[in-house]
mmCIF file with all atom_site columns, C-alpha atoms in Angstrom:
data_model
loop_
_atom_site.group_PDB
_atom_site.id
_atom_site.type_symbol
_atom_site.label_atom_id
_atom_site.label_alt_id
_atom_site.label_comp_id
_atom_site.label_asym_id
_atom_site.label_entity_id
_atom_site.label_seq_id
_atom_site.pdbx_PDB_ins_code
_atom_site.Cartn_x
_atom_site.Cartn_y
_atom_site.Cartn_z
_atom_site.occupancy
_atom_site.B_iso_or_equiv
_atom_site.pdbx_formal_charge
_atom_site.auth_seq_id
_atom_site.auth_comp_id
_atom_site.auth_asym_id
_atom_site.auth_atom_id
_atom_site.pdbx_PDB_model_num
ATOM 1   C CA . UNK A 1 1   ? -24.527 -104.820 46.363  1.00 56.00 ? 1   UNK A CA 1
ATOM 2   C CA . UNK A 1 2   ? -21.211 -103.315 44.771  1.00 50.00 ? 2   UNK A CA 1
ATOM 3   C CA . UNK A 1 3   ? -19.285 -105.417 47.094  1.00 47.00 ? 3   UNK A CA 1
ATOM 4   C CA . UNK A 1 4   ? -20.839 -108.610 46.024  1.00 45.00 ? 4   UNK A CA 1
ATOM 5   C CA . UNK A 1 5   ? -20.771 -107.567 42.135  1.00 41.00 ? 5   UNK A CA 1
ATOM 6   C CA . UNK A 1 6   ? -16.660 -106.695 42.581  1.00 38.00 ? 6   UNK A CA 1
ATOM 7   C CA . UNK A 1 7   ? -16.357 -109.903 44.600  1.00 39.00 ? 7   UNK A CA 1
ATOM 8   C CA . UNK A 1 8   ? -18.348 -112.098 41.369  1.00 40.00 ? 8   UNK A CA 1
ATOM 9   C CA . UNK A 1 9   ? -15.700 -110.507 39.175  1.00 43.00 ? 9   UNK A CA 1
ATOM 10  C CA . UNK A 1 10  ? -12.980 -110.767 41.087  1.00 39.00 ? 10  UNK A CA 1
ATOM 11  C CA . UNK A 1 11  ? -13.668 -114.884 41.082  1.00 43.00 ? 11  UNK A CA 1
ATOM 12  C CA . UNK A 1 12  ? -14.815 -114.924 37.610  1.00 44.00 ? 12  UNK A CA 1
ATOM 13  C CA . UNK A 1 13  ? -11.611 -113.055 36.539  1.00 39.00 ? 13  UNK A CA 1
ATOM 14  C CA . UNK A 1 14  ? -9.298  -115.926 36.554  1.00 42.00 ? 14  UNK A CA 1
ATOM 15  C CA . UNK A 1 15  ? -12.087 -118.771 35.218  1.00 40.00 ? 15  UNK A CA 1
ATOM 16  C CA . UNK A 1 16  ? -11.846 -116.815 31.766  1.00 40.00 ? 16  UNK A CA 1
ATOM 17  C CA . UNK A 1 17  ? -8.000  -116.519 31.698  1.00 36.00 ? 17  UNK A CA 1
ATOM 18  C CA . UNK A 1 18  ? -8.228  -120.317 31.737  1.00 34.00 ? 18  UNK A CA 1
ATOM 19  C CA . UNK A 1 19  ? -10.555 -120.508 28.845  1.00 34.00 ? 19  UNK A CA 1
ATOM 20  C CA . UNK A 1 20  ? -8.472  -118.528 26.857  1.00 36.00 ? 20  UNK A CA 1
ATOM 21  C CA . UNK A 1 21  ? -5.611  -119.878 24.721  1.00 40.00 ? 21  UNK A CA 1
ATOM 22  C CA . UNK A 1 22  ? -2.152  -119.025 25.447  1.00 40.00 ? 22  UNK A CA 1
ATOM 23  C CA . UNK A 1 23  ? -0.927  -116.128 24.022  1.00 47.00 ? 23  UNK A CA 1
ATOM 24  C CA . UNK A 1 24  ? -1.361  -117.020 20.257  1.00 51.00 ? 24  UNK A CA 1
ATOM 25  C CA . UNK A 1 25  ? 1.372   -119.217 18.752  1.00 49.00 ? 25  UNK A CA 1
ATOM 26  C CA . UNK A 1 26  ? 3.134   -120.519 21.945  1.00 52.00 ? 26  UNK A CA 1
ATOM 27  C CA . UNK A 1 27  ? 2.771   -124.001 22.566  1.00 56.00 ? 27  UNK A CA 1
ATOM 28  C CA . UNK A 1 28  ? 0.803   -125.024 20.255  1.00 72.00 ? 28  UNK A CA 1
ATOM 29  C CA . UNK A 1 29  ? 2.957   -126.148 17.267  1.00 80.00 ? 29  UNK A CA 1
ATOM 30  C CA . UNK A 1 30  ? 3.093   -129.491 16.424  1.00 92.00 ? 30  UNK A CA 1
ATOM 31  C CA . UNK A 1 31  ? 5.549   -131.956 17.651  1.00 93.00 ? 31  UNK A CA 1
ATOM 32  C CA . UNK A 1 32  ? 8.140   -133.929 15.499  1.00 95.00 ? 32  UNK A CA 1
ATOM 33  C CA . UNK A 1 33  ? 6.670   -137.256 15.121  1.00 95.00 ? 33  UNK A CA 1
ATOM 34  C CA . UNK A 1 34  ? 2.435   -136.393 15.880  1.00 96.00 ? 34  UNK A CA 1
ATOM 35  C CA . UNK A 1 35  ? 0.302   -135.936 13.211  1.00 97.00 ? 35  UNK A CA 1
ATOM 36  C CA . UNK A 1 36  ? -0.118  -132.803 11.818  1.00 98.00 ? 36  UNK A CA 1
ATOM 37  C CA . UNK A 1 37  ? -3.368  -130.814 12.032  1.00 98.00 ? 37  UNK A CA 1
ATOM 38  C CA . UNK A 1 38  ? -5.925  -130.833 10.147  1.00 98.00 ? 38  UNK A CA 1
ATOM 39  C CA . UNK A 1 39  ? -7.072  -127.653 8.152   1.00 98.00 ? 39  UNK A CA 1
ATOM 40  C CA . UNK A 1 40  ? -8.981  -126.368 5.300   1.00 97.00 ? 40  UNK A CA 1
ATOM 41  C CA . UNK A 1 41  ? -8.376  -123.157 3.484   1.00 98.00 ? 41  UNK A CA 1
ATOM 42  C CA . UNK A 1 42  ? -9.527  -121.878 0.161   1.00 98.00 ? 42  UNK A CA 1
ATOM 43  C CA . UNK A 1 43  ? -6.232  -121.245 -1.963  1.00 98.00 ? 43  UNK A CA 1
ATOM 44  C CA . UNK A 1 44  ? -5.798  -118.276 -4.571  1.00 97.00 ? 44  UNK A CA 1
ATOM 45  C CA . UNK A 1 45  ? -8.833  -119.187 -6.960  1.00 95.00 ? 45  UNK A CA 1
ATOM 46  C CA . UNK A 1 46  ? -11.607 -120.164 -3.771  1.00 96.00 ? 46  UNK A CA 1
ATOM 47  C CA . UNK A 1 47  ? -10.709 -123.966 -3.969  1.00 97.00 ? 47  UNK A CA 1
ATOM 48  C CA . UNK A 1 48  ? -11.056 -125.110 -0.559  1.00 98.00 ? 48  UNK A CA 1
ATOM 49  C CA . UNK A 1 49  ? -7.917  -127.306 0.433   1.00 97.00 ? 49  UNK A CA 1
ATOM 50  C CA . UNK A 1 50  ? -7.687  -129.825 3.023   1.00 98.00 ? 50  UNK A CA 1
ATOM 51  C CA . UNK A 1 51  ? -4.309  -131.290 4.201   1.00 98.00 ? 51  UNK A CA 1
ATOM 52  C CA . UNK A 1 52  ? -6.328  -134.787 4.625   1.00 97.00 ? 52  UNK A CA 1
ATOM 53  C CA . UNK A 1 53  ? -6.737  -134.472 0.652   1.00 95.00 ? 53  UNK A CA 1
ATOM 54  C CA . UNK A 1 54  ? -2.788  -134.630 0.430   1.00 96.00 ? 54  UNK A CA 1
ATOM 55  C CA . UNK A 1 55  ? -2.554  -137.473 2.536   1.00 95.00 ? 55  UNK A CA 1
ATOM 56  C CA . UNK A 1 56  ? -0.003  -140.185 0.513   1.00 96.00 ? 56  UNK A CA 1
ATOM 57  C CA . UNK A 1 57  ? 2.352   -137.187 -0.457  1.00 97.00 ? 57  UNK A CA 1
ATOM 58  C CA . UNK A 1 58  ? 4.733   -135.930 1.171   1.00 98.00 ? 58  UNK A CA 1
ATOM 59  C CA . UNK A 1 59  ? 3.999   -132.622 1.927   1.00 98.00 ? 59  UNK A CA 1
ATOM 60  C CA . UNK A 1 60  ? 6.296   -129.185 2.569   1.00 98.00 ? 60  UNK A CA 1
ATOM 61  C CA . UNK A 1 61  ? 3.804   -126.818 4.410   1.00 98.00 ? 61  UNK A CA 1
ATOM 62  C CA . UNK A 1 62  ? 5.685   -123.399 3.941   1.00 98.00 ? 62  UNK A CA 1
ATOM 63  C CA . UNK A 1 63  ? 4.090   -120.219 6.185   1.00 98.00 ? 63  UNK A CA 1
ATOM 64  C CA . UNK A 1 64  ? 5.170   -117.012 4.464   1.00 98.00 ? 64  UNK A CA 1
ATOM 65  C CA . UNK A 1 65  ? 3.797   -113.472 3.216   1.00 98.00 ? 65  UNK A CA 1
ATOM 66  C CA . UNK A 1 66  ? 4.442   -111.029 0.561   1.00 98.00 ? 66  UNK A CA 1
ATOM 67  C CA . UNK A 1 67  ? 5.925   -108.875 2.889   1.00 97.00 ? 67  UNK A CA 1
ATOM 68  C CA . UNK A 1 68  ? 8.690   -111.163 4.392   1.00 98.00 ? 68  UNK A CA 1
ATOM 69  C CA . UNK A 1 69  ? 11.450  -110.694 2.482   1.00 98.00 ? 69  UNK A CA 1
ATOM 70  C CA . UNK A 1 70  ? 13.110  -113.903 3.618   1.00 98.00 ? 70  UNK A CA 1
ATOM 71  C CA . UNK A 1 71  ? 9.546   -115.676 2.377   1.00 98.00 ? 71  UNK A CA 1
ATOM 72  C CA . UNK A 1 72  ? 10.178  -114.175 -0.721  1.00 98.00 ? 72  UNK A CA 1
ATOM 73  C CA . UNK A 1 73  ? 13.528  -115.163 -1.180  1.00 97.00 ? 73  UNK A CA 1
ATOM 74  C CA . UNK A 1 74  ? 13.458  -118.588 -0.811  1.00 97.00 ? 74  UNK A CA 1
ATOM 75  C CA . UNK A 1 75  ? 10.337  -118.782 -3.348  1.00 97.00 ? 75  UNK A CA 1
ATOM 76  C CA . UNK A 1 76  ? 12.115  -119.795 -6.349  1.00 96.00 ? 76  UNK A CA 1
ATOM 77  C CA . UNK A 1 77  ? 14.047  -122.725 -4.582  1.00 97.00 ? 77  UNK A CA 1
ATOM 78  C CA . UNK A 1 78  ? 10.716  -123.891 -3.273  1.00 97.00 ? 78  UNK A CA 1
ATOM 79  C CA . UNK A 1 79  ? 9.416   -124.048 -6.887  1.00 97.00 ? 79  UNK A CA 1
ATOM 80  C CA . UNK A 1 80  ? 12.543  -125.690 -8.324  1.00 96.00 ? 80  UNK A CA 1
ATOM 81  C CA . UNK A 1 81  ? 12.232  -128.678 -4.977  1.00 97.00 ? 81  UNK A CA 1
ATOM 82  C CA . UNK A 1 82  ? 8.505   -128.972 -6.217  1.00 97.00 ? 82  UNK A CA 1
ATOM 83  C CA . UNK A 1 83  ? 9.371   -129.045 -9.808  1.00 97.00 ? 83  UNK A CA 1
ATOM 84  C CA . UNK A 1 84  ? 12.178  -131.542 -9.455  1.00 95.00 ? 84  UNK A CA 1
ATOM 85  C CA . UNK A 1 85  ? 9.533   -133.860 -7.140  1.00 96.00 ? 85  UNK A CA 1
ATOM 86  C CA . UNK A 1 86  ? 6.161   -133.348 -7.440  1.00 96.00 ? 86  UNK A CA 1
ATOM 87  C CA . UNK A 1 87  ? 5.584   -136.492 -9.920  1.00 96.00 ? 87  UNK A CA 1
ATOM 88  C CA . UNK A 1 88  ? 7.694   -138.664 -7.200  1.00 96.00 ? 88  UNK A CA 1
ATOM 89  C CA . UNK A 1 89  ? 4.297   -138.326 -4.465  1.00 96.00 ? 89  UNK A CA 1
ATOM 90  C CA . UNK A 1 90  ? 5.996   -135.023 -2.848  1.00 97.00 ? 90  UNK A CA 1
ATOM 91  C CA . UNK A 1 91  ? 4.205   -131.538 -2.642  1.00 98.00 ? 91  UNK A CA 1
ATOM 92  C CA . UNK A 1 92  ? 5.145   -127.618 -1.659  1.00 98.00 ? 92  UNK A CA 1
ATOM 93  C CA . UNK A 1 93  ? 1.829   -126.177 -0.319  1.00 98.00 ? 93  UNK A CA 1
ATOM 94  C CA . UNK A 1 94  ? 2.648   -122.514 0.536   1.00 98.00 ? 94  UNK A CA 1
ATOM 95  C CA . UNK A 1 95  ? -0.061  -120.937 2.858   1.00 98.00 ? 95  UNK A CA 1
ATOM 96  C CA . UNK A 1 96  ? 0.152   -116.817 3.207   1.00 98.00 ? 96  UNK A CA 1
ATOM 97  C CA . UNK A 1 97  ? -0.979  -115.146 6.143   1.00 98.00 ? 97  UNK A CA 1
ATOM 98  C CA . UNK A 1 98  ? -1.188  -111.572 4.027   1.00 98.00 ? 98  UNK A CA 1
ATOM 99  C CA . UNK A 1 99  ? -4.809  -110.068 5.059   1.00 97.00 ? 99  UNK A CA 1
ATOM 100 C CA . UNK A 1 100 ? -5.915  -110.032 1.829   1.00 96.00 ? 100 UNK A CA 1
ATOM 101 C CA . UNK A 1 101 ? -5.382  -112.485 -1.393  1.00 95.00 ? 101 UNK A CA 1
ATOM 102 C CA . UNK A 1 102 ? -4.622  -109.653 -4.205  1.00 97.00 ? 102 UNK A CA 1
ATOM 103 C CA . UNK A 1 103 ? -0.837  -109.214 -3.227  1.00 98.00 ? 103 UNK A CA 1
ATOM 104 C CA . UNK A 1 104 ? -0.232  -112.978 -3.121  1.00 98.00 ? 104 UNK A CA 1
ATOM 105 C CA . UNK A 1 105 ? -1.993  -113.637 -6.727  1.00 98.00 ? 105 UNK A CA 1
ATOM 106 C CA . UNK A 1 106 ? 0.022   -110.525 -8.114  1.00 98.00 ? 106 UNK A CA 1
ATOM 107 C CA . UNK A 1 107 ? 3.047   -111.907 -6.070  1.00 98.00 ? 107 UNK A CA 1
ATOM 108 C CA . UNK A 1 108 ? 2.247   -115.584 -7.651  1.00 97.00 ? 108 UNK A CA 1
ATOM 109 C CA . UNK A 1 109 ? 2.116   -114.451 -10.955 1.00 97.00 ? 109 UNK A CA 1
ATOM 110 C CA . UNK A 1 110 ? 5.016   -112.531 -11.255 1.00 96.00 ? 110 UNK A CA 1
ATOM 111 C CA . UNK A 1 111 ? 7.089   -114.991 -9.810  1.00 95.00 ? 111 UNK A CA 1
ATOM 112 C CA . UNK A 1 112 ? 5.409   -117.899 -11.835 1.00 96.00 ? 112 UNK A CA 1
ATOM 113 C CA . UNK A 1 113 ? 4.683   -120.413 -8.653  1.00 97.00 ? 113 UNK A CA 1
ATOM 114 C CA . UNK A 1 114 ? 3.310   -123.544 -9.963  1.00 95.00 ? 114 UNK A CA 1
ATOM 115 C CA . UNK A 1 115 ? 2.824   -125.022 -6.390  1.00 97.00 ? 115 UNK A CA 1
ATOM 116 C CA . UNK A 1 116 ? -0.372  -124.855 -4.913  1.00 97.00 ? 116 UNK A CA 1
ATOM 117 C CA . UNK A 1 117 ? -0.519  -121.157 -2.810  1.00 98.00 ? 117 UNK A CA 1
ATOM 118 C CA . UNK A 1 118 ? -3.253  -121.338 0.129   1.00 98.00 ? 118 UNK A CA 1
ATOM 119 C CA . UNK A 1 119 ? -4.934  -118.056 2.523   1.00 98.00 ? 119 UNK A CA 1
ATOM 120 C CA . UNK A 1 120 ? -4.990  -117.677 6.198   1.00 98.00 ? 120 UNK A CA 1
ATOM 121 C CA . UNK A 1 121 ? -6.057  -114.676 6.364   1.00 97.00 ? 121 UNK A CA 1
ATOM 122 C CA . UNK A 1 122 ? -7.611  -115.029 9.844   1.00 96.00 ? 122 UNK A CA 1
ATOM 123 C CA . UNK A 1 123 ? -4.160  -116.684 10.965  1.00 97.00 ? 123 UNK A CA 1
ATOM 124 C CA . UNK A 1 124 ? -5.900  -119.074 12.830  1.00 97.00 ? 124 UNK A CA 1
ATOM 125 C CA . UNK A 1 125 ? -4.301  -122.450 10.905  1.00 98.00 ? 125 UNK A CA 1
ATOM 126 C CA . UNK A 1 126 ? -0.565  -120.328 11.256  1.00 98.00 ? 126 UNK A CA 1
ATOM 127 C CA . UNK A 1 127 ? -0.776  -119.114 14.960  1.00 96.00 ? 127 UNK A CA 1
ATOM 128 C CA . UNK A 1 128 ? -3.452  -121.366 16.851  1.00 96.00 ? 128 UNK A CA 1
ATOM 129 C CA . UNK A 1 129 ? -3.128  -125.043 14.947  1.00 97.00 ? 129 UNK A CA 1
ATOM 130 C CA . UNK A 1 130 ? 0.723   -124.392 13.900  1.00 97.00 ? 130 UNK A CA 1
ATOM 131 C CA . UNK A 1 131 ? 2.063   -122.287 16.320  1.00 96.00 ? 131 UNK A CA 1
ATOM 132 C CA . UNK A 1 132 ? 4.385   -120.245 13.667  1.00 97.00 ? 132 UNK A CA 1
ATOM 133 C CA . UNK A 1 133 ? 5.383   -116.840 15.672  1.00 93.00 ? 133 UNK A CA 1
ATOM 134 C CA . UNK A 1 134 ? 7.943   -115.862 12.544  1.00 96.00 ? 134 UNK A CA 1
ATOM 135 C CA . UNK A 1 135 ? 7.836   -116.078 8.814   1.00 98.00 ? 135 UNK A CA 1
ATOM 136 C CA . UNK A 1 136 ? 9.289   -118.534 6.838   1.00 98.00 ? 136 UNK A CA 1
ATOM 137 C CA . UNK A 1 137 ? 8.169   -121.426 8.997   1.00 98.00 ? 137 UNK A CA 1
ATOM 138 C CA . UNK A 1 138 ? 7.871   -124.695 7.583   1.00 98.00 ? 138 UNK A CA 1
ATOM 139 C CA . UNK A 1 139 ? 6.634   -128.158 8.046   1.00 98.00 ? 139 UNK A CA 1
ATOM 140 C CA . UNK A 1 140 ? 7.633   -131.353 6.150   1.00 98.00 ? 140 UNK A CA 1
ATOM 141 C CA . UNK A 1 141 ? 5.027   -134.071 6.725   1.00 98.00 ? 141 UNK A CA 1
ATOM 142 C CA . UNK A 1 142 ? 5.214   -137.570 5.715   1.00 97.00 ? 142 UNK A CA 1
ATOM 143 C CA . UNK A 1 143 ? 2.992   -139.456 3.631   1.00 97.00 ? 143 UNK A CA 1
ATOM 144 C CA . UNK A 1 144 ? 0.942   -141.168 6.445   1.00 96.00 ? 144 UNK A CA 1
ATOM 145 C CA . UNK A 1 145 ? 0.435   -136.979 7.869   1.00 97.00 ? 145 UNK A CA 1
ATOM 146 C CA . UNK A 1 146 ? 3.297   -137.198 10.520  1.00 97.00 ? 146 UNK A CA 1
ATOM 147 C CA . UNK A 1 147 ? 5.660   -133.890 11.056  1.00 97.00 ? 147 UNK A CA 1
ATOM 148 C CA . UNK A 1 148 ? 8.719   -135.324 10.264  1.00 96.00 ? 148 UNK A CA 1
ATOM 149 C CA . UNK A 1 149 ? 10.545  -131.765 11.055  1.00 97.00 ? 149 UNK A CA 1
ATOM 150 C CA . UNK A 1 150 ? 9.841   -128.293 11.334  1.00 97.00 ? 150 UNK A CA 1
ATOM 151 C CA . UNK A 1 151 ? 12.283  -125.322 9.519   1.00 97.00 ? 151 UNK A CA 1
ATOM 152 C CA . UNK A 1 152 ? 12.159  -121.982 11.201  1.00 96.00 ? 152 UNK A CA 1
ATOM 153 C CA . UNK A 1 153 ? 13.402  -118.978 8.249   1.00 97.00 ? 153 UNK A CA 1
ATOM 154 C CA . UNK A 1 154 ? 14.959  -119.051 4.902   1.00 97.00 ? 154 UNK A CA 1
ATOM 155 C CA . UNK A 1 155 ? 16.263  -122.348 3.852   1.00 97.00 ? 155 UNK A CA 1
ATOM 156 C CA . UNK A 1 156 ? 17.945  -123.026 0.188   1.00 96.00 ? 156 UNK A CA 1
ATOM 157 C CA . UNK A 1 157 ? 15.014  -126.414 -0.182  1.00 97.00 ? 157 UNK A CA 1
ATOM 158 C CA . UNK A 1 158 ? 17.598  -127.018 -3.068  1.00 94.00 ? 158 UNK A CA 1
ATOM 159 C CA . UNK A 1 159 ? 19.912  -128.301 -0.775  1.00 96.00 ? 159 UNK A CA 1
ATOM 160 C CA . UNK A 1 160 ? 21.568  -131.813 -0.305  1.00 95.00 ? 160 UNK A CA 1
ATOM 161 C CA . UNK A 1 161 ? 20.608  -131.971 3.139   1.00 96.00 ? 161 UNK A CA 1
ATOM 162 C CA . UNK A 1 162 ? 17.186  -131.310 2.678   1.00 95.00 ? 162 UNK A CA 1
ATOM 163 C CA . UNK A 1 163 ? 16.997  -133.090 -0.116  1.00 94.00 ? 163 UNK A CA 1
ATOM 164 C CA . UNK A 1 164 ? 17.645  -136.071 1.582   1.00 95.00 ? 164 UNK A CA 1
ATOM 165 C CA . UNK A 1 165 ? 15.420  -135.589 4.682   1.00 96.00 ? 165 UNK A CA 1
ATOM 166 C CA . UNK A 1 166 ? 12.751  -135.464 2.313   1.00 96.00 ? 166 UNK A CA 1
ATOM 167 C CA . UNK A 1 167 ? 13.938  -138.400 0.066   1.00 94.00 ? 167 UNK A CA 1
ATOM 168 C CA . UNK A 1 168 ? 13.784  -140.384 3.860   1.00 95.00 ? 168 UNK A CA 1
ATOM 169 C CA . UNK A 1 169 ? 10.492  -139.223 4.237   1.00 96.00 ? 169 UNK A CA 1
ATOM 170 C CA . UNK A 1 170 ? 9.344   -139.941 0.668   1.00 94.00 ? 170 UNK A CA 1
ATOM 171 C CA . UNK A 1 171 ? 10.844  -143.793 1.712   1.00 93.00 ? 171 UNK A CA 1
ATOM 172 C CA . UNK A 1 172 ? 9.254   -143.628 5.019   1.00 88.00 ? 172 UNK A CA 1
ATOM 173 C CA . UNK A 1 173 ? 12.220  -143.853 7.254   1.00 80.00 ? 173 UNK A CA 1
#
């Protein structure tokens, strides 16, 4: 009887590696040109958000924490590329993957973000639908919800060359 219950486990062993996802985060990110996935997360306040409610913008998906420094860093050119387009169709949604929401609502106010701040606490929208494995990642999606490119780390979003992949994406080229 132990034989046969060691031998049952022994075959059922690899049958439930396969049914489990790759190690979280690998693989699983979004390719350049596909459409980004679909999520829906309550942001700061316990508005639920869904990316299919942005669709017709062009949207910066930015993956940080309050504990990245680099995340924090690029913050306030993040709120200066939403100020300067946000009434041209173009959006900064920032979504935190800090465990809980009263660091990045003290971290929000301090720093005065007017763009829309979103929580993964679970990680599951980051790591399994996104496949960010480091903080700042980030995601600029066209209007009709294509990833047009993805930014691993800090970026100045100020810049010219940014600046004009989005302007191409805001024209649809």
């Amino acid at each position: 009887m132990r034989y046969a219950l060691f031998f049952l486990i022994v075959l059922a062993l690899p049958l439930l590696r396969i049914s489990q996802p790759v190690a979280r985060g690998i693989d699983t990110a979004p390719d350049v040109g596909k459409y980004a996935p679909e999520f829906n997360l309550n942001n700061i306040n316990g508005k639920k958000v869904a990316l299919s409610d942005l669709r017709g913008k062009v949207v910066l998906l930015n993956f940080w924490a309050t504990w990245c420094r680099p995340c924090r860093a690029e913050m306030p050119s993040l709120g200066n590329l939403h100020t300067a387009l946000k009434d041209r169709g173009f959006t900064v949604i920032a979504i935190s993957v800090d465990a809980s929401d009263r660091p990045v609502k003290s971290f929000v106010l301090e720093k005065g973000i007017s763009f829309p701040v979103l929580m993964d606490k679970d990680k599951e929208v980051a790591f399994d639908q996104y496949g960010v494995f480091g903080l700042p990642t980030s995601f600029l999606i066209d209007r009709k919800g294509v990833v047009v490119e993805k930014f691993m780390g800090e970026r100045d979003w100020t810049s010219s060359d940014i600046k004009n992949k989005i302007r191409k994406a805001m024209e649809g080229r």
